[in-house]
XYZ file of C-alpha atoms in Angstrom:
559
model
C -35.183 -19.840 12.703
C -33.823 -22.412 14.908
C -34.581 -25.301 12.166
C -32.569 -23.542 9.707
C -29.536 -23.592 11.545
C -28.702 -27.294 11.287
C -26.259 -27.504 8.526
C -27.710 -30.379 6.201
C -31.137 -29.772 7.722
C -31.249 -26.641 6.357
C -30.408 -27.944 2.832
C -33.264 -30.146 3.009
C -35.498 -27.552 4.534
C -34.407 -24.741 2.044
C -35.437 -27.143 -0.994
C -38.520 -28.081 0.793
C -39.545 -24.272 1.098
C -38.719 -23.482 -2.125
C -40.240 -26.418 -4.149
C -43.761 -25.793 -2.241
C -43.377 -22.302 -3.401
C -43.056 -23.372 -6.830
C -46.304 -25.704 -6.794
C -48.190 -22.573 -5.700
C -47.762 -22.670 -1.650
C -46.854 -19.313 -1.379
C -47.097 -18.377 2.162
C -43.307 -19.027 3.115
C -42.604 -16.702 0.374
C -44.900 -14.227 0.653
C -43.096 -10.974 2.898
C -40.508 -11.355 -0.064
C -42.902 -11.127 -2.863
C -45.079 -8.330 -1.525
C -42.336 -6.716 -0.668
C -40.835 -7.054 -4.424
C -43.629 -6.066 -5.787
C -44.373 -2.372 -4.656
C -40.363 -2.227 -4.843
C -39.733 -2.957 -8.260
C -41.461 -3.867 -11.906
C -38.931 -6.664 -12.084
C -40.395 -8.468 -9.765
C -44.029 -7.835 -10.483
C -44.386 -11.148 -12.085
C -43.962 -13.523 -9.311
C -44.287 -16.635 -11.732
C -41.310 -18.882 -10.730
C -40.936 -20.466 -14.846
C -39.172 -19.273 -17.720
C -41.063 -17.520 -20.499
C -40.757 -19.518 -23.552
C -38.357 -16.747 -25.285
C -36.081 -16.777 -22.330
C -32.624 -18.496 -22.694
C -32.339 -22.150 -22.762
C -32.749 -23.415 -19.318
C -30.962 -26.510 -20.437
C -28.237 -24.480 -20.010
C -26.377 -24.009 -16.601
C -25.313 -20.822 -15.351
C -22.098 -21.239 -12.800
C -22.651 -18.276 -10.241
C -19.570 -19.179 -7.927
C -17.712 -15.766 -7.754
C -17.362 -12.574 -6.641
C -19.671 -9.894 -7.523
C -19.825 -5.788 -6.395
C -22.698 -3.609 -6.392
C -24.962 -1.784 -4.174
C -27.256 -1.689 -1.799
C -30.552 0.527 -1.151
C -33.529 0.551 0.806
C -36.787 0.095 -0.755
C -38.016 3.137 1.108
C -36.016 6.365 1.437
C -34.359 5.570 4.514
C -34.233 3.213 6.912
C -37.818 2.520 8.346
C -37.630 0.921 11.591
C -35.071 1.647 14.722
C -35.195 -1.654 16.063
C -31.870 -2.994 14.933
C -28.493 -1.128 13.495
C -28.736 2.694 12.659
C -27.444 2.885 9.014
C -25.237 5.927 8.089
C -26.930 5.955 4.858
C -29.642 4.905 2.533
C -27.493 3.345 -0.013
C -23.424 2.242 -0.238
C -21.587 -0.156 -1.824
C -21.613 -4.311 -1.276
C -19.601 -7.147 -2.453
C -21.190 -10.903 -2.393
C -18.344 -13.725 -2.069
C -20.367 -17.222 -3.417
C -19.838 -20.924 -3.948
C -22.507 -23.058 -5.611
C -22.299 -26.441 -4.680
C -24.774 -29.390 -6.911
C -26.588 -31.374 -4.669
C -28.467 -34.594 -5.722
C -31.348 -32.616 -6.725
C -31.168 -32.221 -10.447
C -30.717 -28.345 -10.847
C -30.870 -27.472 -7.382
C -27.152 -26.138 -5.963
C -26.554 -25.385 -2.339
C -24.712 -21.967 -2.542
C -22.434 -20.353 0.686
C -20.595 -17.489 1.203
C -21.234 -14.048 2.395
C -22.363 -10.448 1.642
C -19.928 -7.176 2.833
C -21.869 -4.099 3.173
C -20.129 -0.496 3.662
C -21.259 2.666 4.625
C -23.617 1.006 7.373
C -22.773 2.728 10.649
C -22.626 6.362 11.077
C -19.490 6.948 12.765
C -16.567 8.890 11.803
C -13.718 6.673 13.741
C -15.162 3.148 11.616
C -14.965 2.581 7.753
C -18.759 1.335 7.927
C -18.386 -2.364 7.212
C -20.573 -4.889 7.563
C -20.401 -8.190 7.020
C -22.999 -11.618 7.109
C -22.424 -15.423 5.938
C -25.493 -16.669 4.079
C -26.565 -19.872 2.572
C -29.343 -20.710 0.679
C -30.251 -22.437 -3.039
C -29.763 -21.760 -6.511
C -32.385 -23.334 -8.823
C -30.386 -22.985 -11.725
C -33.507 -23.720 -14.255
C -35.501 -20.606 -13.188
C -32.365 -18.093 -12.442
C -33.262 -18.109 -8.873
C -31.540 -17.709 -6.019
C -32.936 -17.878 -2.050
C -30.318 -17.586 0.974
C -31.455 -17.072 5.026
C -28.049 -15.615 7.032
C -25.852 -18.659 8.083
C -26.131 -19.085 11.968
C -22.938 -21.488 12.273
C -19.991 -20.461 14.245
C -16.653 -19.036 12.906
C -14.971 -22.604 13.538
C -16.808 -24.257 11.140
C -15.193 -24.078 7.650
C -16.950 -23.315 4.631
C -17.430 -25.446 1.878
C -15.277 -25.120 -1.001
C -12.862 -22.920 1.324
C -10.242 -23.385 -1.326
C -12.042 -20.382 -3.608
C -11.935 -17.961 -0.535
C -8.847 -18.957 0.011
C -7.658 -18.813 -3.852
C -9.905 -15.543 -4.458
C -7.019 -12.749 -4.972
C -9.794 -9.969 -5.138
C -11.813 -11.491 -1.864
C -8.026 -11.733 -0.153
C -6.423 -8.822 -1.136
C -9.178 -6.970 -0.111
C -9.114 -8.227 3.058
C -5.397 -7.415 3.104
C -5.938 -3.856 2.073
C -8.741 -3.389 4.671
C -6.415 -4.876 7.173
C -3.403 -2.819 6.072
C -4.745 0.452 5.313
C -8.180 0.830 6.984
C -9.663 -0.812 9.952
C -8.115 -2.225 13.004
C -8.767 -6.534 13.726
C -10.524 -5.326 17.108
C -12.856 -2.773 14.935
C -13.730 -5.227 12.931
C -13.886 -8.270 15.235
C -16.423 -5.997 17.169
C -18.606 -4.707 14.270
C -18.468 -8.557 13.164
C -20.033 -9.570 16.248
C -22.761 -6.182 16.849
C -23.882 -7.209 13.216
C -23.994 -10.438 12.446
C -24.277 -12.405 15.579
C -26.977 -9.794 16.916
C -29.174 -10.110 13.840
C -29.212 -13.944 14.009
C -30.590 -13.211 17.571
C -33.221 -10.662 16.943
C -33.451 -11.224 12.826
C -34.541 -13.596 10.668
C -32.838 -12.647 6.984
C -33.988 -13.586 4.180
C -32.976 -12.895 0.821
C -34.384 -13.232 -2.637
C -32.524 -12.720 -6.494
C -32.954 -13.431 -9.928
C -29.669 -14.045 -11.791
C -29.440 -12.580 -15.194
C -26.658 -13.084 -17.274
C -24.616 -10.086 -18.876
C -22.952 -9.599 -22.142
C -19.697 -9.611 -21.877
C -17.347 -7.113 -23.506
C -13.725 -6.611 -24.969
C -11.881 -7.040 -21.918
C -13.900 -10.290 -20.457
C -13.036 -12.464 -23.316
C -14.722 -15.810 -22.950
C -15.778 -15.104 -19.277
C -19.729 -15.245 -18.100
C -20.785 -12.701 -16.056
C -23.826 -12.660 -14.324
C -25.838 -10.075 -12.547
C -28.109 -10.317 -9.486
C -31.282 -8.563 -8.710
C -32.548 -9.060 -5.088
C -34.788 -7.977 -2.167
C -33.062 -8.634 1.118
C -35.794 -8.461 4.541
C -35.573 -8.687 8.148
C -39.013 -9.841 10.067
C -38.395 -10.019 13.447
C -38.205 -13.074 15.182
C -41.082 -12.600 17.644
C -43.142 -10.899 14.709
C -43.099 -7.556 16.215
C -42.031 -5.681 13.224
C -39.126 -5.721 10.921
C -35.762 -5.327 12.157
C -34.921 -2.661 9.164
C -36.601 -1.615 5.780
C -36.794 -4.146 2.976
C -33.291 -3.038 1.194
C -32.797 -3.714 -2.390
C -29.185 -5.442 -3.781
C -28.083 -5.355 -7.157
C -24.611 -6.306 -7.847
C -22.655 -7.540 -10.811
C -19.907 -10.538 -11.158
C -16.293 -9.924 -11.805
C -14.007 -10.932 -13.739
C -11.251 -11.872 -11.744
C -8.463 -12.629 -14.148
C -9.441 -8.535 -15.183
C -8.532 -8.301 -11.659
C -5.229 -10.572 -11.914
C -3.904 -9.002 -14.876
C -4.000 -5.821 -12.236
C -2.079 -7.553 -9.796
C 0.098 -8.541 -12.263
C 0.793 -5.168 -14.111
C 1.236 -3.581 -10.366
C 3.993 -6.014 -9.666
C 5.552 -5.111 -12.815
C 5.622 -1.127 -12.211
C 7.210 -2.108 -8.854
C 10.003 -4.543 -10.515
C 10.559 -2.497 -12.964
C 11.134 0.761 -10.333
C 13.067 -1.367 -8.474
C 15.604 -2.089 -10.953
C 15.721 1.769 -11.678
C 16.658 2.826 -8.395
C 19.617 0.366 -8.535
C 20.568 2.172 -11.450
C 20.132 5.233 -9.724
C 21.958 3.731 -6.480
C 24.883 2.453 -8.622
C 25.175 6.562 -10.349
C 25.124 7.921 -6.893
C 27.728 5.396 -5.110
C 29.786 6.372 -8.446
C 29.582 10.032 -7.863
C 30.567 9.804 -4.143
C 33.009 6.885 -4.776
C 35.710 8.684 -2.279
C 36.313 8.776 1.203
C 35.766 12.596 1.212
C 32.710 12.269 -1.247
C 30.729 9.392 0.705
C 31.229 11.511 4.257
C 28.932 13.998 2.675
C 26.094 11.760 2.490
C 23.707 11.267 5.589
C 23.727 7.788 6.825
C 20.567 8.883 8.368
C 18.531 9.410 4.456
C 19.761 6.124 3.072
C 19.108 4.172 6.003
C 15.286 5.175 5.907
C 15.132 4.472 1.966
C 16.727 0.839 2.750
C 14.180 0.467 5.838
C 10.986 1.567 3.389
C 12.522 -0.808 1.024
C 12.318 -3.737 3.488
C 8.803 -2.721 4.574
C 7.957 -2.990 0.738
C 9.723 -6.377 0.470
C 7.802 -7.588 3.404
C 4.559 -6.336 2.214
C 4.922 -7.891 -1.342
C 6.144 -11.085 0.253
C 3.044 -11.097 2.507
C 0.559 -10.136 0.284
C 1.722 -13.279 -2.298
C 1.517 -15.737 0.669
C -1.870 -14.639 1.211
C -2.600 -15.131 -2.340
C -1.242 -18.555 -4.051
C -2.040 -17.586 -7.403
C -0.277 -14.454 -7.445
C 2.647 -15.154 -5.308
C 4.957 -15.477 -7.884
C 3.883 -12.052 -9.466
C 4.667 -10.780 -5.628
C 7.382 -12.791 -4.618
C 9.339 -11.306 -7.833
C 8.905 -7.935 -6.871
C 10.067 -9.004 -3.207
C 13.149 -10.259 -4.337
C 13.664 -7.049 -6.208
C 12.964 -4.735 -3.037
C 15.449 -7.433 -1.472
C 18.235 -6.776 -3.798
C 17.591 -2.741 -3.134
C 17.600 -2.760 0.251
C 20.129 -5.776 1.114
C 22.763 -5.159 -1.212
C 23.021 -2.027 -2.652
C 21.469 -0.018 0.137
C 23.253 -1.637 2.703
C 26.848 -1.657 1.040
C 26.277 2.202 0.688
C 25.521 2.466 4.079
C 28.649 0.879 5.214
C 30.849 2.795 3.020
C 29.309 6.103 4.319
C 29.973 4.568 7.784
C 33.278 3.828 6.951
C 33.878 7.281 5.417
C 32.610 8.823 8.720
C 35.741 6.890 10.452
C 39.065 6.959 8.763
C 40.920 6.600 11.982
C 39.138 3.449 13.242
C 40.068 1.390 9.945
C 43.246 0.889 10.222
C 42.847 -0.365 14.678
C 42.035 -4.272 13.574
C 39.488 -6.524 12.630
C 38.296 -6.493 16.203
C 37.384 -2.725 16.301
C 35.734 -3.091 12.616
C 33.991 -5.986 13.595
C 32.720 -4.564 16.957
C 31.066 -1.357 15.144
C 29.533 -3.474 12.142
C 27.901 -5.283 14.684
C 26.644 -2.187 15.969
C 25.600 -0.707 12.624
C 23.796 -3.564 12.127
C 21.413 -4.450 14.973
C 20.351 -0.704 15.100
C 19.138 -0.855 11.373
C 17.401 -4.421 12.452
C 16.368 -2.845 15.597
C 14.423 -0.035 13.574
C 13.308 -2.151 11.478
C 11.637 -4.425 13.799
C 10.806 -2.043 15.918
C 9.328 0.091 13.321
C 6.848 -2.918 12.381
C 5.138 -2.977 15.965
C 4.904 0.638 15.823
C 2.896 0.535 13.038
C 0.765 -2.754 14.016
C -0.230 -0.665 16.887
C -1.091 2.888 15.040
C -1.921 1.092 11.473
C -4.872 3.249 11.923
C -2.496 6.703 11.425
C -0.925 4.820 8.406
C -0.810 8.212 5.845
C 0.841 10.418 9.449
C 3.319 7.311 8.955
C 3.879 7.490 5.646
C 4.710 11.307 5.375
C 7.162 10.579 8.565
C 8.992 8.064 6.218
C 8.723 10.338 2.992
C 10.969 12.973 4.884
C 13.516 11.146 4.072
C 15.639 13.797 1.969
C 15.546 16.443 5.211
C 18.292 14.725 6.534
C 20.713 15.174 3.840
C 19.374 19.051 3.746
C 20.595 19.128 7.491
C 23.803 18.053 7.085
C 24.638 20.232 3.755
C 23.630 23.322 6.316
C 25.634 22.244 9.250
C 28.896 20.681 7.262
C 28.609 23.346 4.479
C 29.002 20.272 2.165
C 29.454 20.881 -1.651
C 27.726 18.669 -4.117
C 27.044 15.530 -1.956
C 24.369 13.855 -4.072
C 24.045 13.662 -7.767
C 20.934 15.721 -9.366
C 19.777 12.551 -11.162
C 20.027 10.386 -8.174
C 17.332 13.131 -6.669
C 14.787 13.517 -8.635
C 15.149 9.649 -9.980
C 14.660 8.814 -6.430
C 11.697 11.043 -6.155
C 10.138 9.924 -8.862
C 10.291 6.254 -8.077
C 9.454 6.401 -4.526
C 6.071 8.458 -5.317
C 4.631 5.706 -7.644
C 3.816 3.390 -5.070
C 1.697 5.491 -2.820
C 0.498 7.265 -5.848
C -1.035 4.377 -7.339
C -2.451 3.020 -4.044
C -4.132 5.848 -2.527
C -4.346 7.751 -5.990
C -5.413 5.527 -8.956
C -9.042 5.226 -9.234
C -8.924 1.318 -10.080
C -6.319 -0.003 -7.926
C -5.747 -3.312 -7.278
C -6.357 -3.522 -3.739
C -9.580 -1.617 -3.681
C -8.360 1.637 -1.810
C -10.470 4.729 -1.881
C -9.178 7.532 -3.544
C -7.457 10.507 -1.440
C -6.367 13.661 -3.967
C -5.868 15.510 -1.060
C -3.121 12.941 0.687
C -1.706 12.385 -2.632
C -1.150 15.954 -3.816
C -0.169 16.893 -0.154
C 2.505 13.528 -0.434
C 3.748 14.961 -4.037
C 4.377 18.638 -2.805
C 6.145 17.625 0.568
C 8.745 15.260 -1.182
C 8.830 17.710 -4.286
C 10.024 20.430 -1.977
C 12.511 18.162 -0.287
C 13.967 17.851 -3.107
C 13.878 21.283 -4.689
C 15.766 22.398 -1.726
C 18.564 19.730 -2.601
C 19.000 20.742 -5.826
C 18.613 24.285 -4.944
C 21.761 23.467 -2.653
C 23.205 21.842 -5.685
C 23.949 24.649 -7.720
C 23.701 27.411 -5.215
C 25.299 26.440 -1.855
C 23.962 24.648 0.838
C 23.214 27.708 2.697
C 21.644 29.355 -0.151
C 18.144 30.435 1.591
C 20.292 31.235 5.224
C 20.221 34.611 5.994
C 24.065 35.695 6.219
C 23.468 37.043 9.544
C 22.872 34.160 11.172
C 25.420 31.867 9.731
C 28.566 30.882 11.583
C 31.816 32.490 10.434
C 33.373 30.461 7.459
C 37.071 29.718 6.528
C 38.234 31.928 3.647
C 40.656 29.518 1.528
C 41.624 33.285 -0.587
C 42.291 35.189 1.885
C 45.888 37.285 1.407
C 49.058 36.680 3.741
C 49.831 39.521 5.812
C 53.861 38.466 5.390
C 55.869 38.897 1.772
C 53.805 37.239 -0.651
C 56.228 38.310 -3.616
C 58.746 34.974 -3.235
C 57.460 31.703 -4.985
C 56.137 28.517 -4.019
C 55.180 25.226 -5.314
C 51.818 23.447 -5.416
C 52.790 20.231 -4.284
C 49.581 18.353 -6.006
C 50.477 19.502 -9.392
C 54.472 20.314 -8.899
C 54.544 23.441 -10.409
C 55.327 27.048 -9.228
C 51.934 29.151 -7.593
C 52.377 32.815 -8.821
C 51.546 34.585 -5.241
C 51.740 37.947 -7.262
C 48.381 37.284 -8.648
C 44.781 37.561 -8.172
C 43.736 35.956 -4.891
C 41.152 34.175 -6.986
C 43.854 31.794 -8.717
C 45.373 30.149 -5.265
C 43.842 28.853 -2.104
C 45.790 29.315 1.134
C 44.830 26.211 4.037
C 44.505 27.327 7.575
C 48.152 26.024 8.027
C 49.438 28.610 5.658
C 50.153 26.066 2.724
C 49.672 27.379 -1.044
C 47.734 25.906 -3.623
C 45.921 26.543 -6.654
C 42.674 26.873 -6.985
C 41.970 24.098 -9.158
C 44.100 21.040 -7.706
C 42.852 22.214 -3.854
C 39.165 21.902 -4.875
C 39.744 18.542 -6.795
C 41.629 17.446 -3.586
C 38.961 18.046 -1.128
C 36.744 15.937 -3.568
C 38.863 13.094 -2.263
C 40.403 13.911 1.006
C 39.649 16.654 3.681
C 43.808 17.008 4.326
C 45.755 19.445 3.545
C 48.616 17.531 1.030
C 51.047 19.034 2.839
C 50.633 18.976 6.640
C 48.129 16.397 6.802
C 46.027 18.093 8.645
C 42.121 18.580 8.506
C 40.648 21.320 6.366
C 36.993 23.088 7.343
C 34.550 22.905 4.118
C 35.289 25.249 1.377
């Protein structure tokens, strides 16, 4: 093995091997072929030329991309215990590859690696695997030999800019990062599998490439399918480090996968703009002093802090990618103008709202507890990202904390007996919009960024927040203390209850000017706790605006 690992040598040794092969020398080739043969009818016929009905060979066949398929072992499970104890006998595997020419006339030098998942057999890891490999592709004869590559993480591949320009290879990696596995888990699986097999293993690995016909939805884009034997003879020659295992695995179209990307950036741009429709009906329906006090600072402080997170994510995710960053950087911006305009101006008007006596003490004061406002939403922010660097791995507990974020609002309509604080299309708008992210993530069977499907998360996501806010609008048109047992409420202001002194002389509602007519049903005026008469009508709208009696000036309890 150790004059493979040179990085030209092995170029020149890899065409060596393979060309004496094709004259007949079959000996370097042979654990492959006998191997192939009790495996699989395909590769019964171990003639490396083209039969004469075979495509053109003229013809070259580019097989730089990304393909996804499986893998199996030849046997029914795993054969030998000398190296890695797979979970399974069969999962899925992705194959990142560059083909290179070289001066050989249809020789290419091809690098890249294979992923493999469902390897290990442990419930804590996701079960990936992953090995570099290099090798040649003698495009004539559709075939394709790679050994693993043995050279250190510093050294760059060639062609780096595909890896680096790959959105489904990236994003992938993003997701994994994101949503799955720790960068210790897999720094450490990196190093049990691939550095220990280039110790103990020699790999080898044998395809034919086969090209597919392409449908509909590929347009004019060649894809190409590859049918190989992968084997591990031990280094010493005392058996084989695990069973021969068969790949098979299929090339993608990645603009297929853009146009994904794209689409997903879309839904989010376009939910973006209707929650600042939605923001703009609420702010409207609260647009008083009185109205925006009976929204919880607390609620629309964690919607602007999961809109920042989303801003950050989509602004991330587009670096990572160059070819889809403006796709992602436009549905940053969006999440941007959510959470740094609208979200934040709401905030400070509810803040406001929550002080009427500090406005009028100077700029000092206001300036003072802006500042304050301020760093704490940063500080949560911030601090909210290196909470979840450090438990990414209990990302969904995470999420449902941050989905909760109605249950403040439900608090506050209990304890302040508000009336009416949000508007009915601002909650289930808002429901609505902030379910189709996570939805399509952990619930759409061909999302973008290659999540496995959870019903159970999702349906247990939809029912949480659905309840939220049933209860809201439940309090909407009920009372905010609707589902409170009586018994255990605090005693409540009556605004009809009856004078005990001679309600038969007259007085004037000073909001409308006119006379109140004590002499008639209770229902028809409202009496303040400082004895002040109203009616009914002109009292309510009042508190809409201001929580003062019109009179005295002084503060009136919830009605």
């Amino acid at each position: 093995m150790d004059g493979w690992r040179g990085g030209k040598g092995f170029v020149k040794s890899a065409i060596l091997v393979l060309l004496l092969g094709f004259l007949g020398a079959s000996t370097a080739l042979r654990p492959l072929r006998e191997r192939a043969s009790a495996a699989s009818g395909s590769w019964g016929n171990q003639r490396l030329f083209l039969r004469r009905d075979d495509s053109d060979i003229s013809s070259y066949w580019n097989i730089t991309g990304t393909y996804r398929g499986r893998w199996s072992f030849v046997e029914t499970t795993n054969g030998s215990s000398r190296f890695l104890e797979f979970g399974k006998s069969n999962g899925e595997s992705v194959l990142e590859l560059v083909s290179t020419p070289t001066k050989i006339s249809g020789v290419h030098y091809v690098q890249g690696a294979i992923t493999f998942h469902d390897v290990f057999d442990n419930e804590h890891e996701n079960g990936v695997a992953q090995m570099r490999v290099e090798g040649v592709y003698i495009w004539p004869f559709r075939q394709l030999r790679m050994v693993a590559n043995s050279g250190t993480d510093g050294q760059p591949l060639q062609e780096e800019d595909y890896f680096l320009s790959n959105p489904y290879h990236l994003l992938g990696v993003f997701s994994s990062q994101v949503f799955q596995e720790s960068t210790r888990d897999k720094i450490r699986r990196k190093k049990s599998f691939t550095y220990d097999m280039e110790k103990h293993c020699n790999i080898e690995i044998a395809a034919q490439v086969s090209h597919v016909s392409s449908s509909q939805n590929d347009g004019d884009h060649d894809r190409y399918h590859l049918d190989g034997l992968m084997e591990s003879p031990a280094v010493d020659d005392d058996g084989e480090c695990f069973s021969p295992i068969l790949l098979n695995a299929t090339s993608l179209n990645i603009e297929v996968y853009y146009n994904k990307a794209v689409n997903y950036t879309l839904m989010v741009t376009f939910i973006s703009f209707l929650q600042v429709l939605l923001l703009i009906r609420q702010m409207e329906h609260s647009n008083t002093q009185s109205g925006a006090a009976k929204v919880s600072i607390l609620m629309i402080g964690q919607q602007a802090i999961m809109d920042a997170y989303l801003c950050l994510l989509h602004l991330t995710a587009g670096i990572l990618v160059e070819s889809l960053f403006n796709a992602f950087a436009t549905a940053a911006f969006f999440k941007f103008v959510v959470f740094s305009i609208f979200e934040m101006r709401y905030l400070l008007a509810i803040w406001k709202a929550n002080r009427p006596m500090n406005n009028g003490e100077g700029w000092e004061t206001m300036r003072r507890e802006l500042s304050v406002l301020y760093s704490r939403f940063y500080g949560i922010l911030l601090g909210g990202i290196l909470v979840m660097y450090e438990l990414h791995n209990f990302l969904r507990p995470i999420l449902f904390i941050l989905y909760s974020f109605w249950i403040p609002q439900i608090t506050i309509n209990v304890i302040r007996d508000t009336r009416k604080p949000l508007h009915p299309h601002y909650i289930l708008g808002m429901t609505l919009t902030r379910l189709a992210i996570p939805l399509y993530i952990f619930g759409c069977p061909s999302n973008f960024m290659r999540i496995e499907v959870d019903t159970n998360w999702c349906i247990s996501l939809g029912v949480f927040l659905g309840l939220q806010a049933s209860i809201l609008l439940l309090q909407h048109y009920f009372g905010s203390r609707w589902f409170i047992p009586r018994q255990i409420l605090p005693e409540k202001y009556s605004y009809y209850r009856r004078l005990e002194s001679d309600t038969t002389q007259t007085t004037d509602c000073v909001i409308c000017m006119t006379a109140v007519d004590l002499t008639q049903r209770s229902n028809d005026y409202m009496v303040t706790p400082c004895d002040h008469f109203f009616h009914s009508g002109c009292l309510q709208r009042w508190m809409d605006i201001k929580m003062e009696c019109p009179t005295c000036r002084r503060s009136l309890p919830p009605a």
